[in-house]
Amino acid sequence: MADNTKENIPAVPDMKLELVPVPVSDVDRAKAFYVEKAGFTLEVDTRPNDTMRVVQLTPPGSACSIVFGTGMGDISAMQPGSVKGLHLVVADIREAREALVKRGLEVGEV
């Protein structure tokens, strides 16, 4: 448990961030990008009913996934491109950049 105590404020138990919604305009195109170009692992692609689709993908080595789809209420209503500042942490930025470029991804210089 994290030690967040100050006087009479109780400590907050450890928490794990496991799922981040990412709004997209085209589910199939986004899925192809994350799997084929960025190398994410497809965890879930399900259609529980005619209006809902849930796609969950995980970056290599991460315990946290992203999710997007259709018919998911407020998550589906988010504007594509509205999530800013997601950070993917790597041990070797040059190696990671080279791998992404080889997969056909446009990546800026390091």
Short mmCIF file of N, CA and C in Angstrom, two decimals:
data_model
loop_
_atom_site.label_atom_id
_atom_site.label_comp_id
_atom_site.label_asym_id
_atom_site.label_seq_id
_atom_site.Cartn_x
_atom_site.Cartn_y
_atom_site.Cartn_z
N MET A 1 0.84 -1.18 0.00
CA MET A 1 0.00 0.00 0.00
C MET A 1 0.89 1.24 0.00
N ALA A 2 0.51 2.21 -0.78
CA ALA A 2 1.27 3.46 -0.86
C ALA A 2 1.15 4.23 0.45
N ASP A 3 2.22 4.90 0.84
CA ASP A 3 2.20 5.68 2.08
C ASP A 3 1.85 7.13 1.74
N ASN A 4 0.54 7.41 1.74
CA ASN A 4 0.05 8.75 1.42
C ASN A 4 -0.50 9.44 2.66
N THR A 5 -0.16 8.97 3.84
CA THR A 5 -0.77 9.49 5.06
C THR A 5 -0.23 10.85 5.44
N LYS A 6 -1.13 11.73 5.80
CA LYS A 6 -0.83 13.04 6.37
C LYS A 6 -1.87 13.24 7.46
N GLU A 7 -1.39 13.29 8.67
CA GLU A 7 -2.26 13.42 9.83
C GLU A 7 -3.34 12.34 9.82
N ASN A 8 -4.60 12.69 9.58
CA ASN A 8 -5.69 11.72 9.65
C ASN A 8 -6.19 11.28 8.27
N ILE A 9 -5.41 11.54 7.23
CA ILE A 9 -5.83 11.13 5.89
C ILE A 9 -5.35 9.70 5.66
N PRO A 10 -6.27 8.78 5.39
CA PRO A 10 -5.85 7.38 5.21
C PRO A 10 -5.04 7.19 3.92
N ALA A 11 -4.17 6.20 3.95
CA ALA A 11 -3.38 5.85 2.76
C ALA A 11 -4.30 5.27 1.70
N VAL A 12 -3.95 5.48 0.47
CA VAL A 12 -4.70 4.92 -0.65
C VAL A 12 -4.02 3.62 -1.07
N PRO A 13 -4.78 2.56 -1.30
CA PRO A 13 -4.15 1.31 -1.72
C PRO A 13 -3.50 1.46 -3.09
N ASP A 14 -2.52 0.60 -3.38
CA ASP A 14 -1.90 0.61 -4.69
C ASP A 14 -2.96 0.46 -5.77
N MET A 15 -2.76 1.14 -6.88
CA MET A 15 -3.68 1.07 -8.01
C MET A 15 -2.88 0.78 -9.26
N LYS A 16 -3.51 0.12 -10.20
CA LYS A 16 -2.86 -0.17 -11.48
C LYS A 16 -3.72 0.39 -12.60
N LEU A 17 -3.11 1.16 -13.47
CA LEU A 17 -3.81 1.64 -14.66
C LEU A 17 -3.75 0.51 -15.68
N GLU A 18 -4.91 0.01 -16.11
CA GLU A 18 -4.93 -1.14 -17.00
C GLU A 18 -5.57 -0.89 -18.34
N LEU A 19 -6.40 0.15 -18.47
CA LEU A 19 -7.13 0.35 -19.72
C LEU A 19 -7.34 1.83 -19.98
N VAL A 20 -6.93 2.30 -21.15
CA VAL A 20 -7.08 3.70 -21.53
C VAL A 20 -7.92 3.77 -22.80
N PRO A 21 -9.08 4.43 -22.76
CA PRO A 21 -9.88 4.58 -23.97
C PRO A 21 -9.23 5.56 -24.94
N VAL A 22 -9.19 5.18 -26.21
CA VAL A 22 -8.62 6.02 -27.26
C VAL A 22 -9.69 6.20 -28.34
N PRO A 23 -10.19 7.42 -28.51
CA PRO A 23 -11.23 7.63 -29.52
C PRO A 23 -10.66 7.57 -30.94
N VAL A 24 -11.36 6.85 -31.82
CA VAL A 24 -10.93 6.72 -33.21
C VAL A 24 -12.14 6.93 -34.13
N SER A 25 -11.88 7.31 -35.37
CA SER A 25 -12.98 7.51 -36.32
C SER A 25 -13.25 6.26 -37.15
N ASP A 26 -12.27 5.37 -37.27
CA ASP A 26 -12.41 4.16 -38.08
C ASP A 26 -11.78 3.01 -37.30
N VAL A 27 -12.61 2.14 -36.75
CA VAL A 27 -12.13 1.07 -35.87
C VAL A 27 -11.18 0.12 -36.61
N ASP A 28 -11.55 -0.31 -37.81
CA ASP A 28 -10.69 -1.25 -38.55
C ASP A 28 -9.35 -0.62 -38.92
N ARG A 29 -9.38 0.63 -39.34
CA ARG A 29 -8.14 1.32 -39.69
C ARG A 29 -7.24 1.49 -38.46
N ALA A 30 -7.84 1.87 -37.33
CA ALA A 30 -7.07 2.04 -36.09
C ALA A 30 -6.49 0.71 -35.64
N LYS A 31 -7.28 -0.35 -35.71
CA LYS A 31 -6.80 -1.67 -35.32
C LYS A 31 -5.62 -2.08 -36.20
N ALA A 32 -5.73 -1.89 -37.50
CA ALA A 32 -4.64 -2.24 -38.42
C ALA A 32 -3.38 -1.43 -38.09
N PHE A 33 -3.54 -0.14 -37.82
CA PHE A 33 -2.40 0.70 -37.48
C PHE A 33 -1.68 0.18 -36.24
N TYR A 34 -2.44 -0.02 -35.16
CA TYR A 34 -1.81 -0.41 -33.90
C TYR A 34 -1.18 -1.81 -33.97
N VAL A 35 -1.81 -2.74 -34.70
CA VAL A 35 -1.27 -4.10 -34.79
C VAL A 35 -0.14 -4.17 -35.82
N GLU A 36 -0.40 -3.71 -37.04
CA GLU A 36 0.56 -3.89 -38.13
C GLU A 36 1.73 -2.91 -38.07
N LYS A 37 1.47 -1.69 -37.70
CA LYS A 37 2.53 -0.67 -37.70
C LYS A 37 3.19 -0.51 -36.34
N ALA A 38 2.39 -0.39 -35.28
CA ALA A 38 2.94 -0.12 -33.94
C ALA A 38 3.29 -1.39 -33.18
N GLY A 39 2.88 -2.57 -33.67
CA GLY A 39 3.26 -3.82 -33.04
C GLY A 39 2.51 -4.19 -31.79
N PHE A 40 1.35 -3.57 -31.56
CA PHE A 40 0.55 -3.90 -30.39
C PHE A 40 -0.05 -5.31 -30.56
N THR A 41 -0.36 -5.96 -29.44
CA THR A 41 -1.01 -7.27 -29.45
C THR A 41 -2.52 -7.08 -29.37
N LEU A 42 -3.24 -7.74 -30.25
CA LEU A 42 -4.70 -7.71 -30.20
C LEU A 42 -5.16 -8.63 -29.08
N GLU A 43 -5.81 -8.08 -28.07
CA GLU A 43 -6.30 -8.86 -26.93
C GLU A 43 -7.77 -9.25 -27.13
N VAL A 44 -8.56 -8.29 -27.62
CA VAL A 44 -10.00 -8.51 -27.78
C VAL A 44 -10.48 -7.78 -29.02
N ASP A 45 -11.32 -8.44 -29.80
CA ASP A 45 -12.09 -7.80 -30.86
C ASP A 45 -13.42 -8.53 -30.88
N THR A 46 -14.39 -7.95 -30.20
CA THR A 46 -15.67 -8.64 -30.03
C THR A 46 -16.83 -7.73 -30.37
N ARG A 47 -17.91 -8.34 -30.82
CA ARG A 47 -19.16 -7.63 -31.12
C ARG A 47 -20.27 -8.31 -30.31
N PRO A 48 -20.50 -7.85 -29.09
CA PRO A 48 -21.51 -8.49 -28.25
C PRO A 48 -22.94 -8.30 -28.75
N ASN A 49 -23.15 -7.28 -29.60
CA ASN A 49 -24.47 -7.08 -30.21
C ASN A 49 -24.29 -6.33 -31.53
N ASP A 50 -25.39 -6.00 -32.18
CA ASP A 50 -25.34 -5.37 -33.51
C ASP A 50 -24.74 -3.97 -33.51
N THR A 51 -24.77 -3.27 -32.38
CA THR A 51 -24.30 -1.88 -32.36
C THR A 51 -22.98 -1.69 -31.61
N MET A 52 -22.52 -2.72 -30.92
CA MET A 52 -21.33 -2.56 -30.08
C MET A 52 -20.17 -3.40 -30.60
N ARG A 53 -19.00 -2.77 -30.61
CA ARG A 53 -17.75 -3.48 -30.92
C ARG A 53 -16.69 -2.96 -29.97
N VAL A 54 -15.93 -3.88 -29.39
CA VAL A 54 -14.87 -3.52 -28.45
C VAL A 54 -13.55 -4.11 -28.95
N VAL A 55 -12.56 -3.24 -29.13
CA VAL A 55 -11.22 -3.68 -29.54
C VAL A 55 -10.25 -3.24 -28.45
N GLN A 56 -9.49 -4.20 -27.93
CA GLN A 56 -8.50 -3.91 -26.90
C GLN A 56 -7.13 -4.39 -27.39
N LEU A 57 -6.14 -3.50 -27.29
CA LEU A 57 -4.79 -3.80 -27.75
C LEU A 57 -3.78 -3.41 -26.68
N THR A 58 -2.66 -4.14 -26.64
CA THR A 58 -1.64 -3.89 -25.63
C THR A 58 -0.28 -3.70 -26.28
N PRO A 59 0.43 -2.62 -25.90
CA PRO A 59 1.79 -2.45 -26.41
C PRO A 59 2.69 -3.57 -25.89
N PRO A 60 3.71 -3.96 -26.66
CA PRO A 60 4.62 -5.01 -26.21
C PRO A 60 5.23 -4.66 -24.85
N GLY A 61 5.17 -5.60 -23.91
CA GLY A 61 5.78 -5.42 -22.60
C GLY A 61 4.97 -4.60 -21.62
N SER A 62 3.77 -4.17 -22.00
CA SER A 62 2.97 -3.30 -21.13
C SER A 62 1.89 -4.09 -20.40
N ALA A 63 1.55 -3.63 -19.20
CA ALA A 63 0.42 -4.18 -18.46
C ALA A 63 -0.83 -3.35 -18.71
N CYS A 64 -0.69 -2.24 -19.41
CA CYS A 64 -1.81 -1.33 -19.69
C CYS A 64 -2.18 -1.43 -21.16
N SER A 65 -3.48 -1.53 -21.43
CA SER A 65 -3.99 -1.64 -22.80
C SER A 65 -4.74 -0.38 -23.19
N ILE A 66 -5.01 -0.27 -24.50
CA ILE A 66 -5.92 0.75 -25.00
C ILE A 66 -7.18 0.05 -25.48
N VAL A 67 -8.28 0.79 -25.50
CA VAL A 67 -9.55 0.24 -25.97
C VAL A 67 -10.24 1.28 -26.84
N PHE A 68 -10.88 0.82 -27.90
CA PHE A 68 -11.73 1.67 -28.74
C PHE A 68 -12.78 0.79 -29.38
N GLY A 69 -13.76 1.42 -29.99
CA GLY A 69 -14.81 0.65 -30.64
C GLY A 69 -16.02 1.50 -30.97
N THR A 70 -17.16 0.83 -31.05
CA THR A 70 -18.43 1.49 -31.34
C THR A 70 -19.47 1.06 -30.32
N GLY A 71 -20.47 1.91 -30.12
CA GLY A 71 -21.56 1.57 -29.22
C GLY A 71 -21.14 1.44 -27.77
N MET A 72 -20.09 2.15 -27.37
CA MET A 72 -19.55 2.06 -26.02
C MET A 72 -19.86 3.31 -25.20
N GLY A 73 -20.99 3.92 -25.45
CA GLY A 73 -21.41 5.09 -24.68
C GLY A 73 -20.46 6.25 -24.79
N ASP A 74 -20.07 6.82 -23.65
CA ASP A 74 -19.21 8.00 -23.62
C ASP A 74 -17.85 7.76 -24.29
N ILE A 75 -17.35 6.54 -24.22
CA ILE A 75 -16.06 6.25 -24.85
C ILE A 75 -16.17 6.43 -26.36
N SER A 76 -17.22 5.90 -26.96
CA SER A 76 -17.42 6.04 -28.41
C SER A 76 -17.72 7.48 -28.81
N ALA A 77 -18.26 8.26 -27.89
CA ALA A 77 -18.63 9.65 -28.18
C ALA A 77 -17.43 10.60 -28.12
N MET A 78 -16.30 10.15 -27.59
CA MET A 78 -15.10 11.00 -27.52
C MET A 78 -14.65 11.36 -28.94
N GLN A 79 -14.13 12.56 -29.12
CA GLN A 79 -13.66 13.01 -30.43
C GLN A 79 -12.33 12.34 -30.79
N PRO A 80 -12.24 11.76 -32.00
CA PRO A 80 -10.96 11.20 -32.43
C PRO A 80 -9.85 12.26 -32.35
N GLY A 81 -8.71 11.85 -31.84
CA GLY A 81 -7.58 12.77 -31.69
C GLY A 81 -7.61 13.58 -30.42
N SER A 82 -8.62 13.37 -29.56
CA SER A 82 -8.74 14.19 -28.35
C SER A 82 -7.83 13.72 -27.22
N VAL A 83 -7.33 12.50 -27.29
CA VAL A 83 -6.39 12.03 -26.27
C VAL A 83 -5.00 12.51 -26.69
N LYS A 84 -4.41 13.31 -25.85
CA LYS A 84 -3.08 13.88 -26.14
C LYS A 84 -2.10 13.45 -25.06
N GLY A 85 -0.88 13.21 -25.45
CA GLY A 85 0.18 12.98 -24.47
C GLY A 85 0.31 11.58 -23.93
N LEU A 86 -0.18 10.56 -24.65
CA LEU A 86 0.10 9.19 -24.21
C LEU A 86 1.60 8.94 -24.41
N HIS A 87 2.23 8.35 -23.43
CA HIS A 87 3.67 8.12 -23.50
C HIS A 87 3.95 6.62 -23.49
N LEU A 88 4.69 6.16 -24.47
CA LEU A 88 5.18 4.79 -24.50
C LEU A 88 6.65 4.85 -24.14
N VAL A 89 7.04 4.16 -23.09
CA VAL A 89 8.40 4.22 -22.58
C VAL A 89 9.18 3.01 -23.11
N VAL A 90 10.37 3.25 -23.64
CA VAL A 90 11.22 2.19 -24.17
C VAL A 90 12.61 2.30 -23.56
N ALA A 91 13.33 1.18 -23.56
CA ALA A 91 14.69 1.18 -23.01
C ALA A 91 15.68 1.85 -23.96
N ASP A 92 15.47 1.67 -25.27
CA ASP A 92 16.40 2.21 -26.27
C ASP A 92 15.59 2.90 -27.36
N ILE A 93 15.55 4.21 -27.34
CA ILE A 93 14.71 4.98 -28.26
C ILE A 93 15.14 4.78 -29.71
N ARG A 94 16.44 4.68 -29.96
CA ARG A 94 16.91 4.50 -31.34
C ARG A 94 16.48 3.14 -31.89
N GLU A 95 16.61 2.11 -31.06
CA GLU A 95 16.19 0.77 -31.46
C GLU A 95 14.68 0.73 -31.72
N ALA A 96 13.92 1.35 -30.85
CA ALA A 96 12.46 1.39 -31.01
C ALA A 96 12.08 2.14 -32.28
N ARG A 97 12.72 3.27 -32.52
CA ARG A 97 12.44 4.05 -33.73
C ARG A 97 12.74 3.23 -34.98
N GLU A 98 13.90 2.57 -34.99
CA GLU A 98 14.30 1.76 -36.15
C GLU A 98 13.28 0.65 -36.42
N ALA A 99 12.82 -0.01 -35.36
CA ALA A 99 11.83 -1.08 -35.52
C ALA A 99 10.53 -0.54 -36.10
N LEU A 100 10.08 0.61 -35.62
CA LEU A 100 8.84 1.21 -36.13
C LEU A 100 8.98 1.65 -37.58
N VAL A 101 10.12 2.21 -37.93
CA VAL A 101 10.36 2.63 -39.32
C VAL A 101 10.34 1.40 -40.23
N LYS A 102 10.96 0.30 -39.79
CA LYS A 102 10.97 -0.93 -40.59
C LYS A 102 9.56 -1.50 -40.77
N ARG A 103 8.66 -1.17 -39.86
CA ARG A 103 7.27 -1.62 -39.98
C ARG A 103 6.45 -0.68 -40.85
N GLY A 104 7.10 0.36 -41.38
CA GLY A 104 6.42 1.29 -42.28
C GLY A 104 5.80 2.50 -41.61
N LEU A 105 6.14 2.75 -40.36
CA LEU A 105 5.59 3.88 -39.62
C LEU A 105 6.47 5.11 -39.82
N GLU A 106 5.85 6.25 -40.03
CA GLU A 106 6.61 7.50 -40.13
C GLU A 106 6.92 7.99 -38.72
N VAL A 107 8.20 8.06 -38.39
CA VAL A 107 8.63 8.45 -37.05
C VAL A 107 9.67 9.55 -37.18
N GLY A 108 9.53 10.61 -36.39
CA GLY A 108 10.49 11.71 -36.42
C GLY A 108 11.88 11.27 -35.98
N GLU A 109 12.85 12.11 -36.27
CA GLU A 109 14.23 11.83 -35.89
C GLU A 109 14.40 11.90 -34.37
N VAL A 110 15.39 11.20 -33.89
CA VAL A 110 15.71 11.21 -32.46
C VAL A 110 16.78 12.25 -32.23
#
